[in-house]
């Protein structure tokens, strides 16, 4: 499976600069700035209501920034149409699974492939030039990802029949099918048991190491965050209170007070 070459030497893949978002009188994000380097795993942590999901929705163009800018691979994302985000190179999973439950595993993954290739119903139906080649490429890509995520035994089964942990891997496969440069993972460990969380950490590393995909992760599971992250950004009430390596963040007094707690930070 191919990896992404570096197209952004000398600049971060993602740059968030002075971003603020307000909903009425509530400040969801307050002058937030941080960068994500290509090839890194960066985690965004903070208490509920800190602004993490708001930022993900800005990165997905679901929300508009009130002020500030977000630059992805050298291009301001505010100029990109929402429906073109997958093609641009940003993939995402969600806290609440967004799968086609009655469809098979492989058909769900193929949806992700088609979001990248933009085959279109009419083109495929009329067998217009290139449709068969694109479909064959999508099938091959889907099979590779199903094997990569250890879903081969259930590839033909409806997603609704699978346990929750397997469904989360299907959603991850679908996000990867669009061949993103940046993968946004929204609380991927939520609902997983201890053993599944351990496997998830290995999987996220493999996505970075073997597929060459940069990862931005929102997560409450601190063992996972501290075990796999190159960088951790900490939010509280929409404001960044720290960023750095996991070791640096653990020692930051404001982080200890706001989120980790003294006992957990020392562990």
Coordinates of C-alpha atoms in Angstrom, one line a residue:
X1 CA 0.0 0.0 0.0
X2 CA 1.5 3.3 -1.0
X3 CA 2.5 6.1 1.3
X4 CA 2.2 9.8 0.8
X5 CA 5.3 11.7 -0.3
X6 CA 6.0 14.9 1.5
X7 CA 4.6 17.9 -0.4
X8 CA 5.2 20.5 2.3
X9 CA 8.9 20.5 3.2
X10 CA 9.7 23.5 5.3
X11 CA 6.2 24.1 6.5
X12 CA 3.8 22.3 8.8
X13 CA 1.1 20.2 7.2
X14 CA -1.5 21.9 9.3
X15 CA -1.3 25.4 10.8
X16 CA -4.0 26.7 13.1
X17 CA -3.4 30.5 13.7
X18 CA -5.4 32.6 16.1
X19 CA -8.7 30.8 15.5
X20 CA -11.7 32.0 17.5
X21 CA -15.3 30.6 17.3
X22 CA -18.2 32.0 19.2
X23 CA -21.8 30.7 19.5
X24 CA -23.8 33.7 20.7
X25 CA -22.1 34.8 24.0
X26 CA -20.2 31.5 24.4
X27 CA -16.5 31.5 23.3
X28 CA -15.9 27.9 22.0
X29 CA -12.3 28.6 20.8
X30 CA -10.2 31.6 21.9
X31 CA -7.2 32.6 19.7
X32 CA -6.1 29.0 19.3
X33 CA -2.8 28.5 17.5
X34 CA -0.8 25.3 17.0
X35 CA 0.9 23.3 14.2
X36 CA 1.0 19.7 13.1
X37 CA 4.1 18.5 11.3
X38 CA 3.8 16.0 8.5
X39 CA 4.3 12.4 9.6
X40 CA 3.4 13.2 13.3
X41 CA 0.7 11.9 15.6
X42 CA -0.7 14.9 17.4
X43 CA -3.3 14.6 20.2
X44 CA -5.7 17.3 21.2
X45 CA -6.9 16.8 24.8
X46 CA -8.9 18.8 27.4
X47 CA -12.0 18.5 29.6
X48 CA -15.5 18.2 28.0
X49 CA -16.4 21.6 26.5
X50 CA -12.8 22.6 26.0
X51 CA -13.4 23.2 22.3
X52 CA -11.9 20.0 20.7
X53 CA -14.9 19.0 18.7
X54 CA -15.4 22.6 17.6
X55 CA -11.9 22.6 16.2
X56 CA -12.6 19.3 14.3
X57 CA -15.7 20.8 12.9
X58 CA -13.7 23.8 11.7
X59 CA -11.2 21.5 10.1
X60 CA -14.0 19.7 8.3
X61 CA -15.6 23.0 7.3
X62 CA -18.8 22.2 9.2
X63 CA -18.2 25.4 11.2
X64 CA -16.6 28.6 9.9
X65 CA -13.9 30.3 12.0
X66 CA -15.0 33.7 13.4
X67 CA -11.4 34.9 13.2
X68 CA -8.0 33.5 12.5
X69 CA -7.0 31.0 9.8
X70 CA -6.4 27.3 9.2
X71 CA -3.9 26.3 6.5
X72 CA -3.6 22.7 5.2
X73 CA -0.7 21.7 3.0
X74 CA -0.1 25.3 2.3
X75 CA -3.6 26.3 1.3
X76 CA -6.2 28.1 3.4
X77 CA -9.1 25.7 4.0
X78 CA -11.6 28.5 4.1
X79 CA -11.4 28.6 0.2
X80 CA -12.2 24.9 -0.1
X81 CA -15.8 23.8 -0.8
X82 CA -17.0 21.5 2.0
X83 CA -17.8 18.6 -0.4
X84 CA -14.3 18.6 -1.7
X85 CA -12.6 18.1 1.7
X86 CA -12.0 14.4 1.2
X87 CA -10.4 15.0 -2.2
X88 CA -8.3 17.7 -0.7
X89 CA -6.7 15.3 1.7
X90 CA -8.4 15.5 5.1
X91 CA -10.2 12.4 6.3
X92 CA -12.3 12.0 9.5
X93 CA -14.0 9.5 11.8
X94 CA -16.7 10.5 14.2
X95 CA -17.6 10.0 17.9
X96 CA -20.9 8.4 16.8
X97 CA -20.4 5.9 14.0
X98 CA -21.6 7.2 10.7
X99 CA -21.8 3.9 8.7
X100 CA -24.3 2.4 6.3
X101 CA -25.4 -0.3 8.7
X102 CA -27.3 -2.5 6.2
X103 CA -24.5 -2.5 3.7
X104 CA -21.5 -4.9 3.7
X105 CA -18.1 -4.0 5.1
X106 CA -16.5 -3.8 1.7
X107 CA -19.4 -1.6 0.3
X108 CA -18.9 0.8 3.2
X109 CA -15.2 1.0 2.4
X110 CA -15.9 1.5 -1.3
X111 CA -18.0 4.6 -0.4
X112 CA -14.8 6.1 0.9
X113 CA -12.9 5.1 -2.3
X114 CA -15.6 6.7 -4.5
X115 CA -15.5 9.9 -2.5
X116 CA -11.9 10.2 -3.6
X117 CA -12.4 9.2 -7.3
X118 CA -15.7 11.0 -7.9
X119 CA -16.9 8.3 -10.3
X120 CA -20.5 9.4 -10.2
X121 CA -23.6 7.3 -10.6
X122 CA -24.3 8.4 -14.2
X123 CA -20.7 7.8 -15.4
X124 CA -20.7 4.3 -13.9
X125 CA -24.2 3.4 -15.1
X126 CA -23.4 4.5 -18.7
X127 CA -20.0 2.8 -18.7
X128 CA -18.4 6.1 -19.7
X129 CA -14.6 6.0 -20.3
X130 CA -12.5 5.3 -17.3
X131 CA -15.4 4.1 -15.1
X132 CA -14.3 0.4 -15.2
X133 CA -10.7 1.2 -14.4
X134 CA -11.6 3.5 -11.5
X135 CA -14.0 0.8 -10.1
X136 CA -11.2 -1.8 -10.4
X137 CA -8.8 0.5 -8.6
X138 CA -11.4 1.2 -5.9
X139 CA -12.0 -2.6 -5.4
X140 CA -8.3 -3.2 -5.0
X141 CA -7.8 -0.3 -2.6
X142 CA -10.8 -1.5 -0.5
X143 CA -9.4 -5.1 -0.3
X144 CA -6.0 -3.8 0.8
X145 CA -7.5 -1.7 3.6
X146 CA -9.8 -4.6 4.7
X147 CA -6.7 -6.8 5.1
X148 CA -4.7 -4.0 6.7
X149 CA -7.4 -3.6 9.4
X150 CA -8.0 -7.3 9.8
X151 CA -11.5 -7.3 8.5
X152 CA -11.1 -9.9 5.8
X153 CA -13.2 -12.5 7.6
X154 CA -16.2 -10.2 7.7
X155 CA -15.8 -8.3 4.4
X156 CA -19.1 -9.5 3.0
X157 CA -21.2 -9.2 6.2
X158 CA -23.6 -6.3 6.9
X159 CA -21.9 -3.8 9.3
X160 CA -24.9 -4.0 11.6
X161 CA -24.0 -7.6 12.4
X162 CA -20.5 -6.7 13.7
X163 CA -19.4 -5.9 17.3
X164 CA -18.8 -2.3 18.1
X165 CA -15.0 -2.5 17.9
X166 CA -15.1 -4.0 14.4
X167 CA -17.6 -1.3 13.3
X168 CA -15.1 1.3 14.4
X169 CA -12.4 -0.3 12.2
X170 CA -14.8 -0.3 9.3
X171 CA -15.3 3.5 9.7
X172 CA -11.5 3.9 9.9
X173 CA -11.1 1.8 6.7
X174 CA -13.6 4.1 5.0
X175 CA -11.8 7.2 6.1
X176 CA -8.5 5.8 4.9
X177 CA -10.0 4.8 1.5
X178 CA -10.1 8.4 0.5
X179 CA -6.3 8.4 0.8
X180 CA -6.0 11.4 3.2
X181 CA -2.8 13.2 4.0
X182 CA -4.3 14.1 7.4
X183 CA -6.6 11.8 9.4
X184 CA -8.8 13.3 12.1
X185 CA -9.7 10.7 14.7
X186 CA -12.6 11.8 17.0
X187 CA -12.4 9.8 20.3
X188 CA -11.5 6.5 18.6
X189 CA -11.0 4.7 21.9
X190 CA -14.5 5.5 23.1
X191 CA -16.4 2.3 23.9
X192 CA -13.4 0.1 23.5
X193 CA -12.1 -2.3 26.2
X194 CA -8.5 -2.3 27.5
X195 CA -7.3 -4.8 25.0
X196 CA -8.9 -3.1 22.1
X197 CA -7.4 0.3 23.1
X198 CA -4.0 -1.4 23.1
X199 CA -4.5 -2.7 19.5
X200 CA -5.9 0.8 18.5
X201 CA -2.6 2.4 19.6
X202 CA -0.6 -0.1 17.4
X203 CA -3.0 0.5 14.5
X204 CA -2.6 4.3 14.7
X205 CA 1.1 4.0 14.7
X206 CA 0.9 1.7 11.6
X207 CA -1.3 4.2 9.8
X208 CA 1.4 6.8 10.3
X209 CA 4.4 4.5 9.8
X210 CA 3.2 2.3 6.9
X211 CA 0.7 4.5 5.1
X212 CA 2.5 7.8 5.7
X213 CA -0.6 9.5 7.0
X214 CA -0.4 12.3 9.6
X215 CA -2.9 11.9 12.5
X216 CA -4.7 14.5 14.6
X217 CA -6.4 12.8 17.5
X218 CA -9.1 14.0 20.0
X219 CA -9.1 11.5 22.9
X220 CA -9.8 11.2 26.6
X221 CA -7.9 7.9 27.1
X222 CA -4.7 9.3 28.5
X223 CA -2.6 6.1 28.3
X224 CA -3.3 5.9 24.6
X225 CA -2.5 9.6 24.1
X226 CA 0.7 9.6 26.1
X227 CA 1.8 6.3 24.5
X228 CA 1.6 7.2 20.8
X229 CA 1.7 11.0 20.4
X230 CA 4.7 13.0 19.1
X231 CA 2.9 16.2 20.3
X232 CA 0.0 16.9 22.7
X233 CA -2.0 20.1 22.6
X234 CA -4.1 20.9 25.7
X235 CA -7.3 23.0 25.6
X236 CA -9.3 24.4 28.5
X237 CA -12.4 26.7 27.9
X238 CA -11.4 27.1 24.3
X239 CA -7.9 28.3 25.1
X240 CA -4.6 26.5 24.6
X241 CA -2.9 26.1 27.9
X242 CA 0.0 23.9 26.8
X243 CA 1.6 22.0 23.9
X244 CA 4.7 19.9 23.6
X245 CA 5.8 16.3 23.9
X246 CA 3.8 14.0 26.2
X247 CA 6.6 14.3 28.9
X248 CA 6.5 18.1 28.7
X249 CA 2.7 18.2 28.9
X250 CA 2.6 15.8 31.9
X251 CA 4.8 18.2 33.9
X252 CA 2.9 21.4 33.0
X253 CA 1.4 22.8 36.2
X254 CA -1.7 24.3 34.4
X255 CA -2.4 20.9 32.7
X256 CA -2.1 19.0 36.0
X257 CA -4.6 21.4 37.6
X258 CA -7.0 21.6 34.7
X259 CA -7.1 18.1 33.4
X260 CA -4.7 15.3 34.3
X261 CA -4.7 15.6 38.1
X262 CA -1.6 15.4 40.1
X263 CA -1.8 11.6 40.7
X264 CA -2.3 10.7 37.0
X265 CA 0.3 13.2 35.8
X266 CA 2.9 11.6 38.1
X267 CA 2.0 8.0 37.0

